[in-house]
Short mmCIF file of C-alpha atoms in Angstrom, two decimals:
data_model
loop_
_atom_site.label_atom_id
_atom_site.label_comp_id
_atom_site.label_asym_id
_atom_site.label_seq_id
_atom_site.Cartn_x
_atom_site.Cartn_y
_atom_site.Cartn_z
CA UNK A 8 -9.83 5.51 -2.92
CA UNK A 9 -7.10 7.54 -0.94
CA UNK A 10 -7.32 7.31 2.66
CA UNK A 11 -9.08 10.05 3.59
CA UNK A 12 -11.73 8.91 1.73
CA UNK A 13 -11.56 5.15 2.73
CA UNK A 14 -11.41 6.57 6.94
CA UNK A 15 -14.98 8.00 6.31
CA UNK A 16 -16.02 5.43 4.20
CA UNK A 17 -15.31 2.22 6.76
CA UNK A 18 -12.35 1.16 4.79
CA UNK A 19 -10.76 0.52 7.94
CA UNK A 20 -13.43 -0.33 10.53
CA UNK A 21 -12.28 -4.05 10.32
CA UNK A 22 -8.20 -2.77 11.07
CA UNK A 23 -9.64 -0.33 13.79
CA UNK A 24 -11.58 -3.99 16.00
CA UNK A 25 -8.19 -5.69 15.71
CA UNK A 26 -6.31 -2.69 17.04
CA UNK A 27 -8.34 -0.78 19.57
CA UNK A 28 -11.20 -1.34 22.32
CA UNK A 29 -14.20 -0.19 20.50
CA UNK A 30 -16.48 2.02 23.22
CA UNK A 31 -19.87 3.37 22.71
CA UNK A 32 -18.56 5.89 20.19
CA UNK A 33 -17.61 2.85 17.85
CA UNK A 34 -15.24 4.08 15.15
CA UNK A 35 -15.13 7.53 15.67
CA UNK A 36 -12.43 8.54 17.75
CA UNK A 37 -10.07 6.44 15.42
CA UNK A 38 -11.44 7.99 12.01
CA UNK A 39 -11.17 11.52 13.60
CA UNK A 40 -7.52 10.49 14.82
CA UNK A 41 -6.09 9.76 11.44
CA UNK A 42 -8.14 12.41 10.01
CA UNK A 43 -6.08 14.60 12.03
CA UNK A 44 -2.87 13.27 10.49
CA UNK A 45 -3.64 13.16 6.93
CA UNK A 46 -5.03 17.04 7.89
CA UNK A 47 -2.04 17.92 9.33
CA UNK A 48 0.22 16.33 6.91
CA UNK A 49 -1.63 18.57 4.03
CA UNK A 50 -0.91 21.74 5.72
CA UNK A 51 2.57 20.92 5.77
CA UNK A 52 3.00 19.36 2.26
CA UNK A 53 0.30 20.28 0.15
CA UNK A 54 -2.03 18.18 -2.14
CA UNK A 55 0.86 15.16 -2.19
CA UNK A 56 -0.12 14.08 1.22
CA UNK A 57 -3.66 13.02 -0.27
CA UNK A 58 -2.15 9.77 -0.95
CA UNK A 59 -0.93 9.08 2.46
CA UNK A 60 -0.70 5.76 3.92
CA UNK A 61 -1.39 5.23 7.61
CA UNK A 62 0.53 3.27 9.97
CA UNK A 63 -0.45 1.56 13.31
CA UNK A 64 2.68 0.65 15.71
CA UNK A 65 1.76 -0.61 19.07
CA UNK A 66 3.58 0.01 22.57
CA UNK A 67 4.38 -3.41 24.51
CA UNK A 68 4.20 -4.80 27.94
CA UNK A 69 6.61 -7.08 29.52
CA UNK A 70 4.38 -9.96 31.27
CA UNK A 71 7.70 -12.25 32.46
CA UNK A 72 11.38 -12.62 32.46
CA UNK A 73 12.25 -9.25 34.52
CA UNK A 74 15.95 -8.42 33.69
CA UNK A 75 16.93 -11.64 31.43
CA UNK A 76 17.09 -10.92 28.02
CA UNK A 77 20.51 -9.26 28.45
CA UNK A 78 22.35 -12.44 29.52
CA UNK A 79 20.65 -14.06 27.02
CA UNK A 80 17.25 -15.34 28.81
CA UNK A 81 14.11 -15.66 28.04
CA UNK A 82 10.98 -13.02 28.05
CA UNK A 83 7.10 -12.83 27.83
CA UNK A 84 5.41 -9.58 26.53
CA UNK A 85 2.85 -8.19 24.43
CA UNK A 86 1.99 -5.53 22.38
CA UNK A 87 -0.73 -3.60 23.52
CA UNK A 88 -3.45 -0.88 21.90
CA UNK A 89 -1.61 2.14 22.78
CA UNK A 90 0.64 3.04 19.72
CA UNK A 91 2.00 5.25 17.95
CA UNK A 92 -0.06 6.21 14.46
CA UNK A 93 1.23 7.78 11.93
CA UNK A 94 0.20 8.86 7.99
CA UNK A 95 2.99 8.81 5.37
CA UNK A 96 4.10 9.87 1.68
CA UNK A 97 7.36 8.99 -0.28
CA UNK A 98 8.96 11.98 -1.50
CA UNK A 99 11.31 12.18 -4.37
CA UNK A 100 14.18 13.55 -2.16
CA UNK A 101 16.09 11.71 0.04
CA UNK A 102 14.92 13.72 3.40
CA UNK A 103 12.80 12.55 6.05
CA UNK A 104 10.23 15.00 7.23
CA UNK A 105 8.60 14.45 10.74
CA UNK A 106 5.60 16.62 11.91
CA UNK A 107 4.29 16.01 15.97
CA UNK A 108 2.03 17.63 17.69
CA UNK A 109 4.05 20.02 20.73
CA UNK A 110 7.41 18.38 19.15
CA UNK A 111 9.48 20.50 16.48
CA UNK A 112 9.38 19.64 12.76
CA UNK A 113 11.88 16.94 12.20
CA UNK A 114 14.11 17.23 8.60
CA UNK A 115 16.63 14.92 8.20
CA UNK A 116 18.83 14.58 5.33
CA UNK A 117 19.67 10.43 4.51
CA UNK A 118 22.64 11.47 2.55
CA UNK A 119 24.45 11.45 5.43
CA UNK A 120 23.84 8.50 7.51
CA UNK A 121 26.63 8.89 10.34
CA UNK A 122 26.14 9.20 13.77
CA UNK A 123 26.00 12.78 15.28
CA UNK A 124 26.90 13.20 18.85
CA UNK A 125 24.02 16.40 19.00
CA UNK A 126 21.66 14.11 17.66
CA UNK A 127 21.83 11.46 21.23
CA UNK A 128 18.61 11.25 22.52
CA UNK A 129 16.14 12.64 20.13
CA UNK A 130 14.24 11.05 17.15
CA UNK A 131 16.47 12.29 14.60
CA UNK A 132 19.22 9.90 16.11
CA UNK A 133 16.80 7.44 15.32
CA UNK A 134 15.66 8.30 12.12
CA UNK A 135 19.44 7.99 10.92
CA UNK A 136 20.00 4.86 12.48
CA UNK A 137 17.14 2.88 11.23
CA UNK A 138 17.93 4.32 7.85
CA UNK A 139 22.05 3.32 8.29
CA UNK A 140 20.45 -0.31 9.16
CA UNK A 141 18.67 -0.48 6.39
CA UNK A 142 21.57 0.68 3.86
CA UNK A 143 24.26 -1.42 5.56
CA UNK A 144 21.95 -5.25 4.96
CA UNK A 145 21.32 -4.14 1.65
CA UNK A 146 17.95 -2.46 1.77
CA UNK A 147 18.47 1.41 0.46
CA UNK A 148 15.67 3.76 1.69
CA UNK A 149 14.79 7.01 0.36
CA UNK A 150 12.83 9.75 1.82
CA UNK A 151 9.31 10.41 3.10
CA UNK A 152 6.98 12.43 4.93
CA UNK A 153 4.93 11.69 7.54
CA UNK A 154 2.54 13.13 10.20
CA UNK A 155 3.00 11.27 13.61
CA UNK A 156 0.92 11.02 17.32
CA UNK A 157 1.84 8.99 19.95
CA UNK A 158 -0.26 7.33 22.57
CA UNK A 159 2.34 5.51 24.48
CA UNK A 160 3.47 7.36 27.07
CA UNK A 161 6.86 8.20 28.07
CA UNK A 162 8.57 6.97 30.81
CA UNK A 163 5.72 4.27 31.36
CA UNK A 164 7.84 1.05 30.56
CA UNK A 165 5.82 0.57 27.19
CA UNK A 166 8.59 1.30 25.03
CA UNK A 167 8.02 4.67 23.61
CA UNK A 168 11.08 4.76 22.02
CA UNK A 169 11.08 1.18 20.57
CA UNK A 170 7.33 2.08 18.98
CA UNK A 171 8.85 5.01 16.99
CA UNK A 172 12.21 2.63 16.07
CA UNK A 173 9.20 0.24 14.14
CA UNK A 174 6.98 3.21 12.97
CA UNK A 175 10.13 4.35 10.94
CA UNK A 176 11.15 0.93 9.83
CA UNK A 177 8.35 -0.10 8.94
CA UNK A 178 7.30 2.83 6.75
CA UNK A 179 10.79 1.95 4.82
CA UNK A 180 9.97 -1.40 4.50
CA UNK A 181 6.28 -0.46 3.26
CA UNK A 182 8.13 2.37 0.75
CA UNK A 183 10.96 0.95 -0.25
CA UNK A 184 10.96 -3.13 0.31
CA UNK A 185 7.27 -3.99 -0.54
CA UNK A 186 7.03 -4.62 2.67
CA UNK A 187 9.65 -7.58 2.65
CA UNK A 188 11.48 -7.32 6.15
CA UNK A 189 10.33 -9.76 8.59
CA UNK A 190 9.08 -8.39 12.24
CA UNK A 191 12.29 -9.65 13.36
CA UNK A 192 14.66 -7.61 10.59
CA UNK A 193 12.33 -4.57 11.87
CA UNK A 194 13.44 -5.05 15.13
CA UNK A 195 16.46 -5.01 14.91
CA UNK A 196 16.96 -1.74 12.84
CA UNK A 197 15.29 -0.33 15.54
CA UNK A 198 17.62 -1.81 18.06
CA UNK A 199 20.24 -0.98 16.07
CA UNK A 200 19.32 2.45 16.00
CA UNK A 201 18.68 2.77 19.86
CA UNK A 202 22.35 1.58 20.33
CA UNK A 203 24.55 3.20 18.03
CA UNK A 204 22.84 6.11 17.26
CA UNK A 205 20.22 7.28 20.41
CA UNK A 206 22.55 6.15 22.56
CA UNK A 207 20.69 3.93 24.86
CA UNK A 208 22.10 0.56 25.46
CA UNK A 209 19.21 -1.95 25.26
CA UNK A 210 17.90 -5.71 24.50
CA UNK A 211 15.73 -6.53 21.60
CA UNK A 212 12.69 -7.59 23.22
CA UNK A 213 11.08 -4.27 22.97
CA UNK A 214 11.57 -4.28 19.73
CA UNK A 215 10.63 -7.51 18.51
CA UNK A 216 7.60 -6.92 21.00
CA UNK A 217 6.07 -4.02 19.43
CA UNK A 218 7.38 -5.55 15.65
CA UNK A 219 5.59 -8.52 16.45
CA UNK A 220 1.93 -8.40 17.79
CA UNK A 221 0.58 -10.27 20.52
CA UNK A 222 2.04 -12.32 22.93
CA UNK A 223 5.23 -13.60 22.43
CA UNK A 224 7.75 -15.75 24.18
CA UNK A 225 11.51 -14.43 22.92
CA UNK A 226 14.14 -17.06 23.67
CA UNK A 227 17.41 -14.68 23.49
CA UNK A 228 19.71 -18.38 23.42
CA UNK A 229 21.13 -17.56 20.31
CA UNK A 230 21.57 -13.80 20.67
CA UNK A 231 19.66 -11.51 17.60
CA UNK A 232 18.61 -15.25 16.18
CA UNK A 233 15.39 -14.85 18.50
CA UNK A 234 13.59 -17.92 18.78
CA UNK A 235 9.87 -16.35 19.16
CA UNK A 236 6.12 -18.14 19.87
CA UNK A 237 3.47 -16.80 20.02
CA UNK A 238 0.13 -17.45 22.12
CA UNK A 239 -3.51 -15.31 22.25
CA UNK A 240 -4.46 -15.06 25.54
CA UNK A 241 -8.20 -12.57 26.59
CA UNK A 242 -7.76 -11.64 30.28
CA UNK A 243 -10.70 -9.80 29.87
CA UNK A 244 -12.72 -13.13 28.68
CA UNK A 245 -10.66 -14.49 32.08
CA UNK A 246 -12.69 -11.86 34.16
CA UNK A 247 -9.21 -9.71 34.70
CA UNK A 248 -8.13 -6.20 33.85
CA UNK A 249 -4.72 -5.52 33.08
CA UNK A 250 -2.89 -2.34 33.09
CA UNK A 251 -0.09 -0.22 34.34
CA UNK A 252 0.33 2.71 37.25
CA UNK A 253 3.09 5.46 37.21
CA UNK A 254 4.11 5.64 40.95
CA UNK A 255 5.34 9.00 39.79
CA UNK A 256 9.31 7.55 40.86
CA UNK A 257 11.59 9.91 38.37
CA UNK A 258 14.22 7.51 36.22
CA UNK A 259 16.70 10.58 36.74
CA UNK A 260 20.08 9.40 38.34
CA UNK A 261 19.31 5.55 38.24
CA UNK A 262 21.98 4.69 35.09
CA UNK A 263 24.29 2.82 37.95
CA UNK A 264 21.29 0.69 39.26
CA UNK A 265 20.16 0.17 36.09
CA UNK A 266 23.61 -1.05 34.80
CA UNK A 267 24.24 -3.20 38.20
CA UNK A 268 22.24 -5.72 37.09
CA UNK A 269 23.33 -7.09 33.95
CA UNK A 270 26.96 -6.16 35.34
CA UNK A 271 26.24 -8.18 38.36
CA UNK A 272 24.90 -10.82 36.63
CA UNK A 273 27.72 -11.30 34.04
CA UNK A 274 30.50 -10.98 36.71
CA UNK A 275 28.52 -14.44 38.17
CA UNK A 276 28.94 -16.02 34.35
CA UNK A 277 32.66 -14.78 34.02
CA UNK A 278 33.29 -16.50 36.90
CA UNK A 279 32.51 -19.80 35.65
CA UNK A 280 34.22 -19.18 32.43
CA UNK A 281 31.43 -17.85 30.44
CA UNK A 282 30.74 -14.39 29.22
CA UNK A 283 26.52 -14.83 30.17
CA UNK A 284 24.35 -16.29 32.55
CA UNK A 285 22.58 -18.27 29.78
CA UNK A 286 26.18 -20.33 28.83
CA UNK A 287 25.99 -21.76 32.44
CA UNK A 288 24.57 -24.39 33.97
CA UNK A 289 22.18 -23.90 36.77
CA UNK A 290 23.65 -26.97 38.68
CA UNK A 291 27.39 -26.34 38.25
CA UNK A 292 26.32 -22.41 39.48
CA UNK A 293 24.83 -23.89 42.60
CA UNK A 294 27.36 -26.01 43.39
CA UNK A 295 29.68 -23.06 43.14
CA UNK A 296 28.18 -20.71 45.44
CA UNK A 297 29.97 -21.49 48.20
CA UNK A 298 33.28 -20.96 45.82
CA UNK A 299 31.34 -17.55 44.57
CA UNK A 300 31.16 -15.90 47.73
CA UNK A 301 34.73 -16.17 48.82
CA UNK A 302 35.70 -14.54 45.40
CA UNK A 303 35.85 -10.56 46.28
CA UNK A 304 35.15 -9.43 42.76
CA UNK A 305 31.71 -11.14 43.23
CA UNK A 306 29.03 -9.46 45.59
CA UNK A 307 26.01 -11.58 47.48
CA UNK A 308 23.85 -9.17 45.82
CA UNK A 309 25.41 -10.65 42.17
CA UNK A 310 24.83 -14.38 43.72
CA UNK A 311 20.61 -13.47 44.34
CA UNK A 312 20.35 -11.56 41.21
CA UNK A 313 21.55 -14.97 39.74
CA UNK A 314 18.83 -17.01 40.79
CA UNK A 315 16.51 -14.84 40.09
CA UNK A 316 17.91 -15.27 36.50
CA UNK A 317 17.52 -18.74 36.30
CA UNK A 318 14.24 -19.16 38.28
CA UNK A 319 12.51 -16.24 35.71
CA UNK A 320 13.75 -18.51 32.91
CA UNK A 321 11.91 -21.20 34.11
CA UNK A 322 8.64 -18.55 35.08
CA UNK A 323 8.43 -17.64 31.60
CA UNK A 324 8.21 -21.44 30.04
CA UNK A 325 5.04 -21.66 32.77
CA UNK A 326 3.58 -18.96 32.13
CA UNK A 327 3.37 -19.86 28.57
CA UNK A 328 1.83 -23.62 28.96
CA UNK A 329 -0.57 -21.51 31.59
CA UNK A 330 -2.01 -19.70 29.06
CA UNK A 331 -1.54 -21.97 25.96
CA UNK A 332 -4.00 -24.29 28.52
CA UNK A 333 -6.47 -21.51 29.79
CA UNK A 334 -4.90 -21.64 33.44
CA UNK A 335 -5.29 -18.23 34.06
CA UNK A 336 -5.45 -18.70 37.60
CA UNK A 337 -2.06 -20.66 37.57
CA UNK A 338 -0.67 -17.88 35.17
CA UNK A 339 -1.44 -14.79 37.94
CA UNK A 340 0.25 -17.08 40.38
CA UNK A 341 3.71 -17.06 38.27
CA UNK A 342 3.05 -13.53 37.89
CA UNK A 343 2.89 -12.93 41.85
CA UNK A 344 6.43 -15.03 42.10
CA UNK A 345 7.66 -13.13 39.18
CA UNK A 346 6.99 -9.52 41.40
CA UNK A 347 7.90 -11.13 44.35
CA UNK A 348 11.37 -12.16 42.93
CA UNK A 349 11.93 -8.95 41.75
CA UNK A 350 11.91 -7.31 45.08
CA UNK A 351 13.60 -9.39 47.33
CA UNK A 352 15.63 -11.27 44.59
CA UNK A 353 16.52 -9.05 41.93
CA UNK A 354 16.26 -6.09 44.13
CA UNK A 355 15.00 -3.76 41.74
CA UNK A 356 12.29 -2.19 43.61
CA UNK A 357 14.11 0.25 44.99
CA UNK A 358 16.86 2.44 44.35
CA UNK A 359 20.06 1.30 46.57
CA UNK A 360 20.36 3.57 49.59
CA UNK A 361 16.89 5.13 49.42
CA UNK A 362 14.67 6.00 52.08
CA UNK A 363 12.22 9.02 50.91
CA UNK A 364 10.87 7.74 48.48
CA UNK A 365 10.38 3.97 47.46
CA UNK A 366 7.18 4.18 45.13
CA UNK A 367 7.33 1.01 44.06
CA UNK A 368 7.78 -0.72 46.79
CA UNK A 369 5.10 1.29 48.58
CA UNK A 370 2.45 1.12 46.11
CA UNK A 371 2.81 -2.82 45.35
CA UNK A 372 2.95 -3.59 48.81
CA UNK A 373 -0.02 -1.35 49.50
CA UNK A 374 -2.32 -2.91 46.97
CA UNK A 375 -1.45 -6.92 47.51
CA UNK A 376 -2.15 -6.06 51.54
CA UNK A 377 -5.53 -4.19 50.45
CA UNK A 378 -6.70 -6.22 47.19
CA UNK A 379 -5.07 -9.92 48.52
CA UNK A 380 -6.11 -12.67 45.93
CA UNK A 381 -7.71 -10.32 43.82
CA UNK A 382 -5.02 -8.83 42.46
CA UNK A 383 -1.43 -8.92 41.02
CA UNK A 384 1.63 -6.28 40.76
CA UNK A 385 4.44 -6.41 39.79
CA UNK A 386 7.76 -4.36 38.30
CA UNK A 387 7.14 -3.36 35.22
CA UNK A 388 10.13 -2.89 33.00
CA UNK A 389 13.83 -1.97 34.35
CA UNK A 390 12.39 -0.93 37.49
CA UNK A 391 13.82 1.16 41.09
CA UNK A 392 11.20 3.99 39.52
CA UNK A 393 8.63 4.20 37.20
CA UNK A 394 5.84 1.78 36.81
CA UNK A 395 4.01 -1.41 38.12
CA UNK A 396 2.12 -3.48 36.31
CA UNK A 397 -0.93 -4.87 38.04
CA UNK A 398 -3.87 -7.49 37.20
CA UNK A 399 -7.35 -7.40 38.96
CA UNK A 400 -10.85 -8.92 39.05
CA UNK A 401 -13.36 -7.19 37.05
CA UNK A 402 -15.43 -7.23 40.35
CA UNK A 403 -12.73 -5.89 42.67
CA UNK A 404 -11.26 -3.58 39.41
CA UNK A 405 -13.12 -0.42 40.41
CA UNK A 406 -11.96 -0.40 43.63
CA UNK A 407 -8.16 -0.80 43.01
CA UNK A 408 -8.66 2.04 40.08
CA UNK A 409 -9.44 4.28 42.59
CA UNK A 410 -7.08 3.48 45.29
CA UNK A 411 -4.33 3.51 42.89
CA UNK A 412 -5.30 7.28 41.97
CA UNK A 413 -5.44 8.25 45.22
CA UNK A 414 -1.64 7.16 45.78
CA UNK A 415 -0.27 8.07 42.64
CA UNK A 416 -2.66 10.81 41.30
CA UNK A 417 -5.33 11.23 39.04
CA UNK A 418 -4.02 10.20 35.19
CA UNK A 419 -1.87 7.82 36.98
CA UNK A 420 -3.16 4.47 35.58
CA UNK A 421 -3.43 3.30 32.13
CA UNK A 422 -5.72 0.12 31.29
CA UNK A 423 -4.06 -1.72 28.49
CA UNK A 424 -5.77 -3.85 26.00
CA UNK A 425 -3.35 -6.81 24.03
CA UNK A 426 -3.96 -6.56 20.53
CA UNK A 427 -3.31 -8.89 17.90
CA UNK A 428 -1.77 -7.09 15.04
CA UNK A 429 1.87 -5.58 15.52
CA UNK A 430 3.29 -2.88 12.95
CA UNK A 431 0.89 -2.55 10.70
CA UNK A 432 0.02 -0.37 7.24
CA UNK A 433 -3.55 0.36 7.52
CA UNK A 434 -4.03 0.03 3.98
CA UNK A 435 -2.57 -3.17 3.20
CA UNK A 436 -4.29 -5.02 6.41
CA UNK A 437 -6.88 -7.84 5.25
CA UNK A 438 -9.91 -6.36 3.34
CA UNK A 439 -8.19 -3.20 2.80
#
């Protein structure tokens, strides 16, 4: 049974309740959604893309450890039900072929595999660079062609990028591996790729996030040798909502303030004879302070961003035995010091020197004054623009939807849903 047959048939009804809220319309949506691929993937290629397989990557969430994992720290985060989907061929060439709605047709040739300054930026950089992983540990890849649609929006702090690094990995793996490489190796292809080939400096716990499925605690200690656990947690079940707003901040401009912080934090460490945070000790750091601050190469600002470090370290170890027990109440509470940390601490609310605009610190303020104990925001992702990340009462949750819209428009808010399942073929999920 191809999978056009098997999406009308129910073949993947069981996939569809691990990976999405089901609504009223049950299945539907989902069936019509990879219809739509496997459609649009015949136009393009003919009777060959019968045979497609279909792919389900999710976007993440960060839910602790704000600005750690590059000095080695520790994170919280989950992958969540908006993903990128995808159906998929082999071909017989050694060419990708990438077709997304309102993006151009993607054809990239894996006989060449080296970095292209033209390509920074765009998927085809990516492409490439997973594929160079993949060929450089001993995994060759050949070719395929796949129909692609997104639902992780960009700019949100859900890892757009990171979803499409493990859609293209793990249709590889699937092709060409039997589906051998661990979440982990997955992850970092796609990190890889990000890096050397988009062009975008990053951490791994994006990666590994949407790799991965559920929640995870990543323990960076020994660099790419992630130590990862893994916990279910049902906010929903708790009587909470979870989701994200776009304050409608642009990231244009903020490189520097992005940058300060991992720069800040490692001048701290090379300080103290170390090249990371994570290589010193908390104590000997506090006894040094005083030392710290006379040292000119080493700003007050670098000192706080320290203990934030150290004190989200310790947030993220809570906030797992929270939810490992059920303490959901005792988990929002790490969450509020986690947000609070990060604007008076970390200082990534806002970007340094402005006045005009300061949407997250606006909005989060806002909506703790007006929603009190029933709620929790916070900084989602890297932060000074962008997105917060907020928790509510079912019973209070209508009201905060609304007052959210009203400050940062309608379309502004996206309810997220932790799913089980990370990257996933379809086809080869349990009683498929």
């Amino acid at each position: 049974m191809n999978s056009r047959d098997g999406l009308h048939n129910g073949r993947f009804d069981s996939a569809f309740s691990e990976l999405y809220p089901i609504s009223d319309a049950g299945f539907e949506p989902y069936v019509r959604r990879y219809s739509g691929l496997i459609d649009s993937l015949v136009s393009a290629e003919g009777t060959a893309a019968e045979e497609a397989l279909l792919f389900s990557i999710p976007g993440r969430t960060e839910l602790g450890g704000n600005h750690t994992d590059h000095n080695l720290g520790k994170v919280l985060a989950a992958s969540v039900h908006l993903d990128v989907a995808a159906a998929a061929f082999p071909r017989n060439d050694r060419r990708v072929l990438i077709y997304s709605e309102g993006y151009p047709d993607l054809n990239i040739d894996l006989s060449d595999l080296e970095s292209r300054e033209d390509e920074q930026g765009s998927t085809s950089a990516l492409v490439r660079g997973v594929a160079s992983w993949f060929s450089q540990n001993g995994y060759p890849v050949g070719g395929f062609s796949a129909a692609v649609h997104s639902l992780v929006p960009g700019g949100s702090g859900l890892s757009s990028s990171a979803a499409i690094e493990i859609t293209i990995a793990k249709i590889f793996s699937v092709f060409y591996h039997q589906d051998r490489l661990s979440p982990l190796d997955l992850a970092i292809a796609g990190q890889y790729a990000e890096n050397r080939y988009f062009g975008k400096p990053c951490g791994l716990m994006d990666q590994i996030a949407c790799a991965h499925g559920g929640i995870v605690k990543i323990d960076f200690a020994d660099g790419d040798a992630a130590r990862i656990e893994t916990r279910d947690a049902d906010f929903l079940r708790a009587g909470y909502l979870l989701g994200i707003v776009n304050t409608g901040g642009s990231h244009a401009d903020l490189t520097d303030d992005y940058a300060s912080i991992p720069r800040e934090m490692r001048s701290v460490a090379n300080a103290l004879g170390s090249e990371v945070l994570r290589q010193i000790d908390e104590g000997e750091f506090h006894a040094s302070i005083p030392a710290l601050r006379r040292d000119p190469a080493i700003s007050d600002r670098a000192i706080m961003r320290t203990l934030h470090f150290f004190a989200e370290n310790r947030r993220v170890d809570q906030m797992l035995v929270a939810l490992s027990e059920g303490r959901y109440l005792d988990y929002l509470s790490l969450v509020r010091e986690s947000g609070h940390s990060s604007m008076r601490i970390l200082q990534n609310v806002t970007p340094c020197g402005a006045i005009d605009e300061q949407n997250l610190a606006l909005v989060a303020t806002y909506i703790e004054e007006r929603f009190a104990e029933d709620s929790v925001i916070r900084v989602h992702g890297g932060g000074f623009e962008g997105s917060l990340q907020f928790y509510v009462s079912l019973d209070r949750a209508e009201g905060l939807l609304e007052e959210l819209q009203r400050l940062c428009g309608p379309g502004s808010v996206d309810i997220l849903y932790i799913r089980g399942p990370g990257a996933l073929c379809l086809n080869q999920a349990p009683d498929n």
